[in-house]
PDB file of N, CA and C in Angstrom:
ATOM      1  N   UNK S   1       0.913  -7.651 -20.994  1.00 52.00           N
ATOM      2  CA  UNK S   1       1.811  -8.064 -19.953  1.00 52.00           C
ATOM      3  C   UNK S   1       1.061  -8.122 -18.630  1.00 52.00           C
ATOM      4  N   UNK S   2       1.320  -8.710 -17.870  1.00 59.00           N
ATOM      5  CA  UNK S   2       0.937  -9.305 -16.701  1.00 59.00           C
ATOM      6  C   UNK S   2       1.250  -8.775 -15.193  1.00 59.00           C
ATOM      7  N   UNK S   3       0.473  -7.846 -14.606  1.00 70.00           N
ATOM      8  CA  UNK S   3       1.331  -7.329 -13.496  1.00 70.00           C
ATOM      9  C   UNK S   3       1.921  -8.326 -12.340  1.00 70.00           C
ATOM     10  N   UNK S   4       3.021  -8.409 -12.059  1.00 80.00           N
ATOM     11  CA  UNK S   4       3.701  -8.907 -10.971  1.00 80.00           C
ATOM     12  C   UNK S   4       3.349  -9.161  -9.881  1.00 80.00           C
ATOM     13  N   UNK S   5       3.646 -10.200  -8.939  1.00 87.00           N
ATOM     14  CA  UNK S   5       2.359 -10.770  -7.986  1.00 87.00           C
ATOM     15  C   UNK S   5       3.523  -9.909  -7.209  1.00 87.00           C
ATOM     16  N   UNK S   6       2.267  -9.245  -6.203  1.00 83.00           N
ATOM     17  CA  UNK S   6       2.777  -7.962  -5.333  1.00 83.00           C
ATOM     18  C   UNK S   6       1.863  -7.888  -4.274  1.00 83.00           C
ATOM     19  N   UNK S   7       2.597  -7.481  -2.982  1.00 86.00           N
ATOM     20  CA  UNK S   7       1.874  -7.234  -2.077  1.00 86.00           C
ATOM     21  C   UNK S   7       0.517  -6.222  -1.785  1.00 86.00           C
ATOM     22  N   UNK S   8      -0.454  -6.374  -1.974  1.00 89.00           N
ATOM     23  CA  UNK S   8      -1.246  -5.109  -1.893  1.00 89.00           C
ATOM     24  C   UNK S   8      -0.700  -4.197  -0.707  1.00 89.00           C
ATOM     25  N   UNK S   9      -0.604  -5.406   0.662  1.00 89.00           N
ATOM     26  CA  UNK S   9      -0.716  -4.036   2.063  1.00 89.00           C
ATOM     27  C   UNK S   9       0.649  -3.535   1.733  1.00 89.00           C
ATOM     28  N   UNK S  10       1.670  -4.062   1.311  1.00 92.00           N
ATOM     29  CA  UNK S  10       2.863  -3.358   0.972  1.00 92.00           C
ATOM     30  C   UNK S  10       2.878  -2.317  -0.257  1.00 92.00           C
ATOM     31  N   UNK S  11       2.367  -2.159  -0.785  1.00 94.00           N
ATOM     32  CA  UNK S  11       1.904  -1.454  -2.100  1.00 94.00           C
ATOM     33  C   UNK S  11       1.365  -0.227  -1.162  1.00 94.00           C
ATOM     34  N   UNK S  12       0.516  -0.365  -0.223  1.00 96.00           N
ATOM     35  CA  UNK S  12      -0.570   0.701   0.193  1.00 96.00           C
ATOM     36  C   UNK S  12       0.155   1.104   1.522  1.00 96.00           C
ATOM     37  N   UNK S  13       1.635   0.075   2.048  1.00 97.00           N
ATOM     38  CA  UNK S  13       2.077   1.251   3.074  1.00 97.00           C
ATOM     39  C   UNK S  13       3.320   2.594   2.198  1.00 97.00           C
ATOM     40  N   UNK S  14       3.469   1.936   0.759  1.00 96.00           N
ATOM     41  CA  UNK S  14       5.172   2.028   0.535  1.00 96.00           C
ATOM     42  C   UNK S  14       4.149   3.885  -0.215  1.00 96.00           C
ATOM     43  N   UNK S  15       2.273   3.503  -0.986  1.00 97.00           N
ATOM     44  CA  UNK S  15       1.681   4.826  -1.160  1.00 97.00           C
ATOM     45  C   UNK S  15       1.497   6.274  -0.286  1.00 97.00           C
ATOM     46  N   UNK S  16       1.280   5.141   0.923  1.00 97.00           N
ATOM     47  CA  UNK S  16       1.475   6.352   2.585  1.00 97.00           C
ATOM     48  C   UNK S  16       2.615   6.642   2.831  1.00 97.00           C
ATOM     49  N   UNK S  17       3.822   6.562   2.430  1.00 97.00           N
ATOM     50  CA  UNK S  17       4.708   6.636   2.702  1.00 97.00           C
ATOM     51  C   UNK S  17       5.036   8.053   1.404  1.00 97.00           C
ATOM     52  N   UNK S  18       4.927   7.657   0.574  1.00 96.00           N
ATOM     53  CA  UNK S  18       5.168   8.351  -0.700  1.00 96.00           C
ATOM     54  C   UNK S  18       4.029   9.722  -0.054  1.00 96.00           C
ATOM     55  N   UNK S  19       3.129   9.541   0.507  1.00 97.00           N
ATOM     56  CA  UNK S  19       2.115  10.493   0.239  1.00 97.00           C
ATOM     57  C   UNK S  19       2.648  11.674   1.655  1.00 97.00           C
ATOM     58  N   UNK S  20       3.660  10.902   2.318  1.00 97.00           N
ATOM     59  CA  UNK S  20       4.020  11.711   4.052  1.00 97.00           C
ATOM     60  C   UNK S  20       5.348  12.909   2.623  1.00 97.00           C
ATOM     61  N   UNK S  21       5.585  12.830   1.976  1.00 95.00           N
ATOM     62  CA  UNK S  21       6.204  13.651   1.405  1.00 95.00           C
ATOM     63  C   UNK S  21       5.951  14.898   1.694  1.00 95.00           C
ATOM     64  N   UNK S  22       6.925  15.726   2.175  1.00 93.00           N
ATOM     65  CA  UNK S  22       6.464  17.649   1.913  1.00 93.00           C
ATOM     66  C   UNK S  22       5.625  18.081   3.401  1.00 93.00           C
ATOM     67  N   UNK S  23       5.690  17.018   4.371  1.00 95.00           N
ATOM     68  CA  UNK S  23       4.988  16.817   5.599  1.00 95.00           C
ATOM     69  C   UNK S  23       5.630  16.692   6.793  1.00 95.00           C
ATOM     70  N   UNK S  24       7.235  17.131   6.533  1.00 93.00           N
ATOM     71  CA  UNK S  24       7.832  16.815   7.683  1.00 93.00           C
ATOM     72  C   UNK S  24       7.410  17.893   8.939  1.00 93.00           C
ATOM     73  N   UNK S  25       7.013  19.152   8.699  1.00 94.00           N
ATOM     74  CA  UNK S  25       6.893  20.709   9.723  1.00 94.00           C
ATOM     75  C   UNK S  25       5.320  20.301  10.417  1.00 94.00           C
ATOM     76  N   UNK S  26       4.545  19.915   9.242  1.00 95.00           N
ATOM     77  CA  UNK S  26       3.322  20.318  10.443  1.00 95.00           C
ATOM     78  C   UNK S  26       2.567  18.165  10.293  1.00 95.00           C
ATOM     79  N   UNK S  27       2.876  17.996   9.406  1.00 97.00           N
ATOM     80  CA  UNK S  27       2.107  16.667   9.439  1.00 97.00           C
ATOM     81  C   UNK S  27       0.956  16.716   8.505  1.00 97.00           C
ATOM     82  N   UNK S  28       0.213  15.554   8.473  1.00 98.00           N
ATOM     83  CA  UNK S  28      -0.844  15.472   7.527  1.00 98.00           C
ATOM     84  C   UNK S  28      -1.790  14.333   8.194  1.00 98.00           C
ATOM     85  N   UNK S  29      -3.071  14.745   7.947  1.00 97.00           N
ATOM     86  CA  UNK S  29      -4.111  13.574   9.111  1.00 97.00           C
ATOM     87  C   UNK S  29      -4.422  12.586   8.602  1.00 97.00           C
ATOM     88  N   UNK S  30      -4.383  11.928   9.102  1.00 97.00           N
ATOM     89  CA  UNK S  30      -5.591   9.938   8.810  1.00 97.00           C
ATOM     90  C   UNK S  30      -5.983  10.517   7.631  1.00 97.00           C
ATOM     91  N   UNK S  31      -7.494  11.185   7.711  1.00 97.00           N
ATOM     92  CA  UNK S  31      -8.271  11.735   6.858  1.00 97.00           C
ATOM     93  C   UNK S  31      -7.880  12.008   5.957  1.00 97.00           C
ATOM     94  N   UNK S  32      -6.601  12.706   5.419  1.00 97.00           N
ATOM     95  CA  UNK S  32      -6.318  13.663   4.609  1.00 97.00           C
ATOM     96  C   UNK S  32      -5.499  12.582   3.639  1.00 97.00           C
ATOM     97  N   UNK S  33      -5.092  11.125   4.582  1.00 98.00           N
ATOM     98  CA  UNK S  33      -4.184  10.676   3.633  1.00 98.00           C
ATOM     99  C   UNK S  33      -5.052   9.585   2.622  1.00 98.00           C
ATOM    100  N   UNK S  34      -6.048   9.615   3.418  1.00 97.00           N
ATOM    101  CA  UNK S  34      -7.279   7.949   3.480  1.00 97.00           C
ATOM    102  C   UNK S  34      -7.743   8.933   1.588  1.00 97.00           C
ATOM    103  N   UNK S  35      -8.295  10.349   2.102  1.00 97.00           N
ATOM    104  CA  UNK S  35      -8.964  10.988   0.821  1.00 97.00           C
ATOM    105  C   UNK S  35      -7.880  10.805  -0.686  1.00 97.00           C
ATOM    106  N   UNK S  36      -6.765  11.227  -0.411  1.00 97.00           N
ATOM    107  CA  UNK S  36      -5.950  11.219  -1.118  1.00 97.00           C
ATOM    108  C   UNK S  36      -6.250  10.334  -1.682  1.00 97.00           C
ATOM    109  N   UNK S  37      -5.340   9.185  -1.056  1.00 97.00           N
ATOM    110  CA  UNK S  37      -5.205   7.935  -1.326  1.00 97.00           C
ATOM    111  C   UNK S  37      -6.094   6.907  -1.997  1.00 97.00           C
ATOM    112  N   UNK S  38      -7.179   7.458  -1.783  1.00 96.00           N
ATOM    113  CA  UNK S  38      -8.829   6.427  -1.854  1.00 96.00           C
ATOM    114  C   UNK S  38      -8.938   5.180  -0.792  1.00 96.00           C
ATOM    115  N   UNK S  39      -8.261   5.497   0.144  1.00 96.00           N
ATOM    116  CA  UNK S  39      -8.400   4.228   1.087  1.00 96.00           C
ATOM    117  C   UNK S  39      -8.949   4.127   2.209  1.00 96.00           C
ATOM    118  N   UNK S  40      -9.604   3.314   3.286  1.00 96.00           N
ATOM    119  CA  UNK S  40     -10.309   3.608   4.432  1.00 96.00           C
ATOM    120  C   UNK S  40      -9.045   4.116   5.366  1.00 96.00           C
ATOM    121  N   UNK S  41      -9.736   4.763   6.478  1.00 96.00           N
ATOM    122  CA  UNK S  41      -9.089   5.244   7.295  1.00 96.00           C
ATOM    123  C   UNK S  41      -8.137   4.039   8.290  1.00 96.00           C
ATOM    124  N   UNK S  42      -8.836   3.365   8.203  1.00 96.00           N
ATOM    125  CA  UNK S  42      -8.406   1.938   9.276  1.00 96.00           C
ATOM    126  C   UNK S  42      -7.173   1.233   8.310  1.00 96.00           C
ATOM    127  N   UNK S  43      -7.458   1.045   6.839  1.00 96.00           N
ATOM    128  CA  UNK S  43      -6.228   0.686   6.422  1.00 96.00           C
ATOM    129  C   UNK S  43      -4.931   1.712   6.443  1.00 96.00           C
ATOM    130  N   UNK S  44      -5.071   3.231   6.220  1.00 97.00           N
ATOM    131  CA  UNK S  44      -4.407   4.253   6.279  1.00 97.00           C
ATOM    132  C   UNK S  44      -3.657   3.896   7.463  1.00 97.00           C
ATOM    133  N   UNK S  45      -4.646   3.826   8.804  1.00 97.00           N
ATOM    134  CA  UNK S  45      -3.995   3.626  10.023  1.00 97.00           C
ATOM    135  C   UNK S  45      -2.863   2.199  10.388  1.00 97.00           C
ATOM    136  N   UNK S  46      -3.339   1.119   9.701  1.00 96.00           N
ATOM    137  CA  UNK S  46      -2.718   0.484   9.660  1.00 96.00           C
ATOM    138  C   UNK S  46      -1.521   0.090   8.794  1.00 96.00           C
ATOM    139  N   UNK S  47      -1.707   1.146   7.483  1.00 97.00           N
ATOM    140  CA  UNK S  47      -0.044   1.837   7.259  1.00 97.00           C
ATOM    141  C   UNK S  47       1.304   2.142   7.389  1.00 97.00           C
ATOM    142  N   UNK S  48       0.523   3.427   8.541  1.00 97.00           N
ATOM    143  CA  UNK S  48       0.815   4.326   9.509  1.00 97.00           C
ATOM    144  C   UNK S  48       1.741   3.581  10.643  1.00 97.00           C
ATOM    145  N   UNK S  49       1.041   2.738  10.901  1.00 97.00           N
ATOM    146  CA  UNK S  49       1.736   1.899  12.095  1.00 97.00           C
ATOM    147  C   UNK S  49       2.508   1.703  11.738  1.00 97.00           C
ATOM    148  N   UNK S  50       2.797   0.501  11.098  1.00 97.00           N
ATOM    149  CA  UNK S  50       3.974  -0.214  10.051  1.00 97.00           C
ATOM    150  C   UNK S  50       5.320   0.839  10.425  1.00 97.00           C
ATOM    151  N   UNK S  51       4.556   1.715   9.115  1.00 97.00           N
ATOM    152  CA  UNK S  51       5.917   2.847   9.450  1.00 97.00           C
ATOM    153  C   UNK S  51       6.512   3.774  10.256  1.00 97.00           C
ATOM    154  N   UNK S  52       5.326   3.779  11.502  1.00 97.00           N
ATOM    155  CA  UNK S  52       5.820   3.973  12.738  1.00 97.00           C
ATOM    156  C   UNK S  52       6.654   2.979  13.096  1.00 97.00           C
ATOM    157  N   UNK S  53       6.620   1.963  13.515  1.00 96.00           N
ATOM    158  CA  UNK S  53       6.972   0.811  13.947  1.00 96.00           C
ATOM    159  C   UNK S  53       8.282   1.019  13.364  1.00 96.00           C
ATOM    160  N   UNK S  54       8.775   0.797  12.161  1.00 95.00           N
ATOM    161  CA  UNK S  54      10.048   0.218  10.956  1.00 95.00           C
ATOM    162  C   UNK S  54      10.222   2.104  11.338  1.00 95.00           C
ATOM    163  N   UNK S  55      10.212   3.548  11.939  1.00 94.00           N
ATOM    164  CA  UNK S  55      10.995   4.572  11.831  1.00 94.00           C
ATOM    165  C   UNK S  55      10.864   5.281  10.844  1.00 94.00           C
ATOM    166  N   UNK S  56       9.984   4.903   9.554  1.00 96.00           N
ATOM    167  CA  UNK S  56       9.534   5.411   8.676  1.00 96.00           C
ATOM    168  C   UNK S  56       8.635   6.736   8.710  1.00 96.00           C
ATOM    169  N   UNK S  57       7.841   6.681   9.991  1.00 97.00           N
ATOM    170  CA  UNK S  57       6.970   7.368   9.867  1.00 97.00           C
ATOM    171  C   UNK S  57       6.859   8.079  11.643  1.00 97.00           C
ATOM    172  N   UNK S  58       6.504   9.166  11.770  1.00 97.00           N
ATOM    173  CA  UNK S  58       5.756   9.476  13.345  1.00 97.00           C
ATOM    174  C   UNK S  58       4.694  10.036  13.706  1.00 97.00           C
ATOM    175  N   UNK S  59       4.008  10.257  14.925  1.00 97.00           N
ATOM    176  CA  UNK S  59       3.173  11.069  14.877  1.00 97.00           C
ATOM    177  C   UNK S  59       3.564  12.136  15.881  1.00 97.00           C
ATOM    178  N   UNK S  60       2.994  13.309  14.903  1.00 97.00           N
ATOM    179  CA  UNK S  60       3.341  14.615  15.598  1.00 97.00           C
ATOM    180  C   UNK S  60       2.410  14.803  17.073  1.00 97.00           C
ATOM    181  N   UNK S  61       2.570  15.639  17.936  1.00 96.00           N
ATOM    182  CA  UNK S  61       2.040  16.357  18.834  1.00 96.00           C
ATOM    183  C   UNK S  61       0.766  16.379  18.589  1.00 96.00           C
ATOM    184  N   UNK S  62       0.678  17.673  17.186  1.00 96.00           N
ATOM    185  CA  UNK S  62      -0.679  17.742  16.561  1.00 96.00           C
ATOM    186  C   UNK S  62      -1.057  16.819  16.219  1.00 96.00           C
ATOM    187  N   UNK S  63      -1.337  15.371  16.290  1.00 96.00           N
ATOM    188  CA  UNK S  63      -1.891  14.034  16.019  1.00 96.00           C
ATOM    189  C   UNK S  63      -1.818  13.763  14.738  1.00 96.00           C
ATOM    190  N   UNK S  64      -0.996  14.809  13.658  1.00 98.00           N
ATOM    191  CA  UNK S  64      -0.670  14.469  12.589  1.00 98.00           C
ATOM    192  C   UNK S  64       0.416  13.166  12.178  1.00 98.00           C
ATOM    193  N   UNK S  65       0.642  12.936  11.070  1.00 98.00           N
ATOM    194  CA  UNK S  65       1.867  12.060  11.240  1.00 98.00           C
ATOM    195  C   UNK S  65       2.830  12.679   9.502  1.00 98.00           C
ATOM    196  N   UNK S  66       4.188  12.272   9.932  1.00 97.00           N
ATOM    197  CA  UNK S  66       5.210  13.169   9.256  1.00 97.00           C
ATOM    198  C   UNK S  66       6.444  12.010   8.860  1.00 97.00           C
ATOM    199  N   UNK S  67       7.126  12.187   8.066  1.00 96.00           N
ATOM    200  CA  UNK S  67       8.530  11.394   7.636  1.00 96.00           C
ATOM    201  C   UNK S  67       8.939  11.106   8.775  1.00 96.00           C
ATOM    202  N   UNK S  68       9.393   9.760   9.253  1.00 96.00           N
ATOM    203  CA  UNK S  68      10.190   9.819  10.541  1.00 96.00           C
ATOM    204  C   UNK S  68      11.483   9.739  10.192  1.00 96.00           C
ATOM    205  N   UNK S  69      12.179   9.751  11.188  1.00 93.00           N
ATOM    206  CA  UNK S  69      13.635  10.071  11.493  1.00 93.00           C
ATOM    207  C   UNK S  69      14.648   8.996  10.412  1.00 93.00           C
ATOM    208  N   UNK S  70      14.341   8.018  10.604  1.00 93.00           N
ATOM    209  CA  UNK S  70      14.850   6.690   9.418  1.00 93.00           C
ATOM    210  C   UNK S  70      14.684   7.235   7.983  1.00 93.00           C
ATOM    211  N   UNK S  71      13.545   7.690   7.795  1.00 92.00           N
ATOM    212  CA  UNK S  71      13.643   7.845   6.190  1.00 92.00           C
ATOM    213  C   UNK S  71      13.784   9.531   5.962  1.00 92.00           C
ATOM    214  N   UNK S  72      14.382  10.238   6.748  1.00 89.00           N
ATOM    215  CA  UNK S  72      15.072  11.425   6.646  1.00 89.00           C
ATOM    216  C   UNK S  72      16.564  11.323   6.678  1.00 89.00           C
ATOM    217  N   UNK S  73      16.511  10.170   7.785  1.00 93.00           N
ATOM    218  CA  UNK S  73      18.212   9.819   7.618  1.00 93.00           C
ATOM    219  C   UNK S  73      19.026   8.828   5.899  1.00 93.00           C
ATOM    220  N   UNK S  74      17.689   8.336   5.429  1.00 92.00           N
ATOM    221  CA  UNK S  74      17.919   7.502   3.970  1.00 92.00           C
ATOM    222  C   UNK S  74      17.932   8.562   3.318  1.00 92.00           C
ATOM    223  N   UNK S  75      17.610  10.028   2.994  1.00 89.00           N
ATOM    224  CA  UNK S  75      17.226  10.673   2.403  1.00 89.00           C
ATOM    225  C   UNK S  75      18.729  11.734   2.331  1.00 89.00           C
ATOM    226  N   UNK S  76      18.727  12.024   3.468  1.00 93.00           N
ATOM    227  CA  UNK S  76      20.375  12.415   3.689  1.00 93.00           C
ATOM    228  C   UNK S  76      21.511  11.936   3.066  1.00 93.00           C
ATOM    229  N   UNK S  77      21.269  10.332   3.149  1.00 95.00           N
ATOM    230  CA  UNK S  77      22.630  10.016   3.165  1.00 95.00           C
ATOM    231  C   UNK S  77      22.800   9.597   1.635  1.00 95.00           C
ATOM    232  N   UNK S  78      21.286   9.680   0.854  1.00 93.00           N
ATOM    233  CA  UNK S  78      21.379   9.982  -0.655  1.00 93.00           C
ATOM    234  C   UNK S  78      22.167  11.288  -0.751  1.00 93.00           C
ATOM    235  N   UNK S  79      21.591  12.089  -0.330  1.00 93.00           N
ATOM    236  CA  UNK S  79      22.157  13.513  -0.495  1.00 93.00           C
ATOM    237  C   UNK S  79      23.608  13.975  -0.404  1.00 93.00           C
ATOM    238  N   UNK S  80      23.987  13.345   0.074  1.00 93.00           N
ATOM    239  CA  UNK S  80      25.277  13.662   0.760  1.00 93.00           C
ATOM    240  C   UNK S  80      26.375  12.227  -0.167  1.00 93.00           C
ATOM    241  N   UNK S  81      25.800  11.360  -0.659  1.00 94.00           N
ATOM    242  CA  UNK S  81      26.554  10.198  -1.495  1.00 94.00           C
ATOM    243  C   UNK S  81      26.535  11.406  -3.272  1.00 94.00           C
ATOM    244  N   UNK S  82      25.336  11.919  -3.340  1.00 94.00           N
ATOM    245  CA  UNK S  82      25.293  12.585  -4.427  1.00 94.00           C
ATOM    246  C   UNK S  82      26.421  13.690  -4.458  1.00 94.00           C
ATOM    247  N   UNK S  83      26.153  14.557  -3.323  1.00 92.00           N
ATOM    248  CA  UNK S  83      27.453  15.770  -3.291  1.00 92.00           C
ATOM    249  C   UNK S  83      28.907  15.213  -3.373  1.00 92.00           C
ATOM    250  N   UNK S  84      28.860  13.981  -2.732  1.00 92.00           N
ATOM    251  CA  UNK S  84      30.621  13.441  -2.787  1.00 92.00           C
ATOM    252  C   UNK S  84      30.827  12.985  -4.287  1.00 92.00           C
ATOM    253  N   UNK S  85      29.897  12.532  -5.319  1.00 93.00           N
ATOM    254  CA  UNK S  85      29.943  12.302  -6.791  1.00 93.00           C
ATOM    255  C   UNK S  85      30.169  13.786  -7.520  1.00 93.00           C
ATOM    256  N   UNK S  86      29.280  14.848  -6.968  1.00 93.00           N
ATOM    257  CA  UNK S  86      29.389  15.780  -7.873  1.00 93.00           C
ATOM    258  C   UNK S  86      30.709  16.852  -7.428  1.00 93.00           C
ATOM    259  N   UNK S  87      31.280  16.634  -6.455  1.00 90.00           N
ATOM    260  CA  UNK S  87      32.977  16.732  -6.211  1.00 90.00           C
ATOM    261  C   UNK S  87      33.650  16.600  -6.858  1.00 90.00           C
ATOM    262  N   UNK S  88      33.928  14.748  -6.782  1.00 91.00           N
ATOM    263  CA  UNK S  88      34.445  14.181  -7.900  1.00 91.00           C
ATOM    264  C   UNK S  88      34.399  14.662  -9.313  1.00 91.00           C
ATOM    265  N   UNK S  89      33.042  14.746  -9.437  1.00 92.00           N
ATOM    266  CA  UNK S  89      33.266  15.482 -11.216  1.00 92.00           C
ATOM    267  C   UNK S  89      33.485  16.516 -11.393  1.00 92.00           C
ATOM    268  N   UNK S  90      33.043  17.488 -10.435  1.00 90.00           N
ATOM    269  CA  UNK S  90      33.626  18.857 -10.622  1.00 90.00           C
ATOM    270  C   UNK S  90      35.569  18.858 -10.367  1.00 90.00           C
ATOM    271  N   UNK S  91      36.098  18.157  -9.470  1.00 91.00           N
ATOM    272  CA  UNK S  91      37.346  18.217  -9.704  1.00 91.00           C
ATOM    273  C   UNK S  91      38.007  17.836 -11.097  1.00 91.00           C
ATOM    274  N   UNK S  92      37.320  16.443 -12.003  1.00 91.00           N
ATOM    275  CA  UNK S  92      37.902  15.899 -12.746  1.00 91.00           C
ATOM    276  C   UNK S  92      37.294  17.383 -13.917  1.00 91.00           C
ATOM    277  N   UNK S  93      36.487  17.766 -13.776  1.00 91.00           N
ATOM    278  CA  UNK S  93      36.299  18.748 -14.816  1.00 91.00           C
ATOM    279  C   UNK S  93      37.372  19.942 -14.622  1.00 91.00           C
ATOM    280  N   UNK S  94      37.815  19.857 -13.521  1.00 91.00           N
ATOM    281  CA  UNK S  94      39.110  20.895 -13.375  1.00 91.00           C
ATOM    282  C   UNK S  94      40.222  20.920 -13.538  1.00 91.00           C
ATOM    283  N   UNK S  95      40.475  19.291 -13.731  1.00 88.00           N
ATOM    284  CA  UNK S  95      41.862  18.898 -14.458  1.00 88.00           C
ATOM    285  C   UNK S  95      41.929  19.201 -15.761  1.00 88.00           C
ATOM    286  N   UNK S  96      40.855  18.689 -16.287  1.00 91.00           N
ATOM    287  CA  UNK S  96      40.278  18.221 -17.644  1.00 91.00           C
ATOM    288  C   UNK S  96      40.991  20.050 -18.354  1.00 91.00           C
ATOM    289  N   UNK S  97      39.875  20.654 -17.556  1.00 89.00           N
ATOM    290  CA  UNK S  97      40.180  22.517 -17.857  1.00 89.00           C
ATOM    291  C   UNK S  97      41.419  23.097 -18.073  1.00 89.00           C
ATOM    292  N   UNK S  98      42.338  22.894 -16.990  1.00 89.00           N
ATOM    293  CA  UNK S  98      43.370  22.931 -16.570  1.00 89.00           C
ATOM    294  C   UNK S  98      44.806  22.276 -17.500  1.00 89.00           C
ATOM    295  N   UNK S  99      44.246  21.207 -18.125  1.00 85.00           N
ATOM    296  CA  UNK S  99      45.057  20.462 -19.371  1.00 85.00           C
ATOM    297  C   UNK S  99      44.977  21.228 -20.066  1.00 85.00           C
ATOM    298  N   UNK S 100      44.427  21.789 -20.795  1.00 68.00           N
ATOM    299  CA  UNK S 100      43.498  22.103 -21.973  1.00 68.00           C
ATOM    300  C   UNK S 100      44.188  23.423 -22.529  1.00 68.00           C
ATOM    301  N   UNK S 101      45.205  24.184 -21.385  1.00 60.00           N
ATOM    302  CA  UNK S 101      45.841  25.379 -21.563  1.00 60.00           C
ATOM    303  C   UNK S 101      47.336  25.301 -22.178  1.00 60.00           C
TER     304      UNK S 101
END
């Protein structure tokens, strides 16, 4: 099978993105993401931007960079669509219980 014609630089911001995971408190450097990643620092950086730019991404104080505010707020509002499902089923499991007597 044939891989799918795909963006590389989109491929390699959506990896920096995946890789800012677990990085929201202190951040993680150029360097650290370029090694990871296997990629030059200049493409890393130009990543970085992107998802600065689109809210995806920021840079800390410490010149690190961390999840930005946009994809903490996507991340939430998974979270919070999930808890209003598992409501739902926990109530219907309480009817369900509740019949059953």
């Amino acid at each position: 099978m044939s891989k799918a014609n795909v963006s590389s630089s989109g491929s390699r911001i959506l990896r920096v993105l995946k890789a800012l995971r677990g990085h929201a408190l202190n951040g993680v450097s150029n360097g650290e993401l370029a090694s990871a990643l296997g990629e030059s620092p200049a493409n890393i950086n130009r990543a970085l931007n992107t998802l600065i730019e689109e809210g995806l991404a920021l840079k800390l104080e410490n010149g690190r960079f961390a999840p930005g505010v946009q994809l903490l707020q996507i991340a939430m509002a998974h979270n919070n669509e999930m808890s209003r499902a598992q409501g739902r089923i926990d109530e219907l499991n309480q009817r369900v219980l509740a019949g059953s007597h």
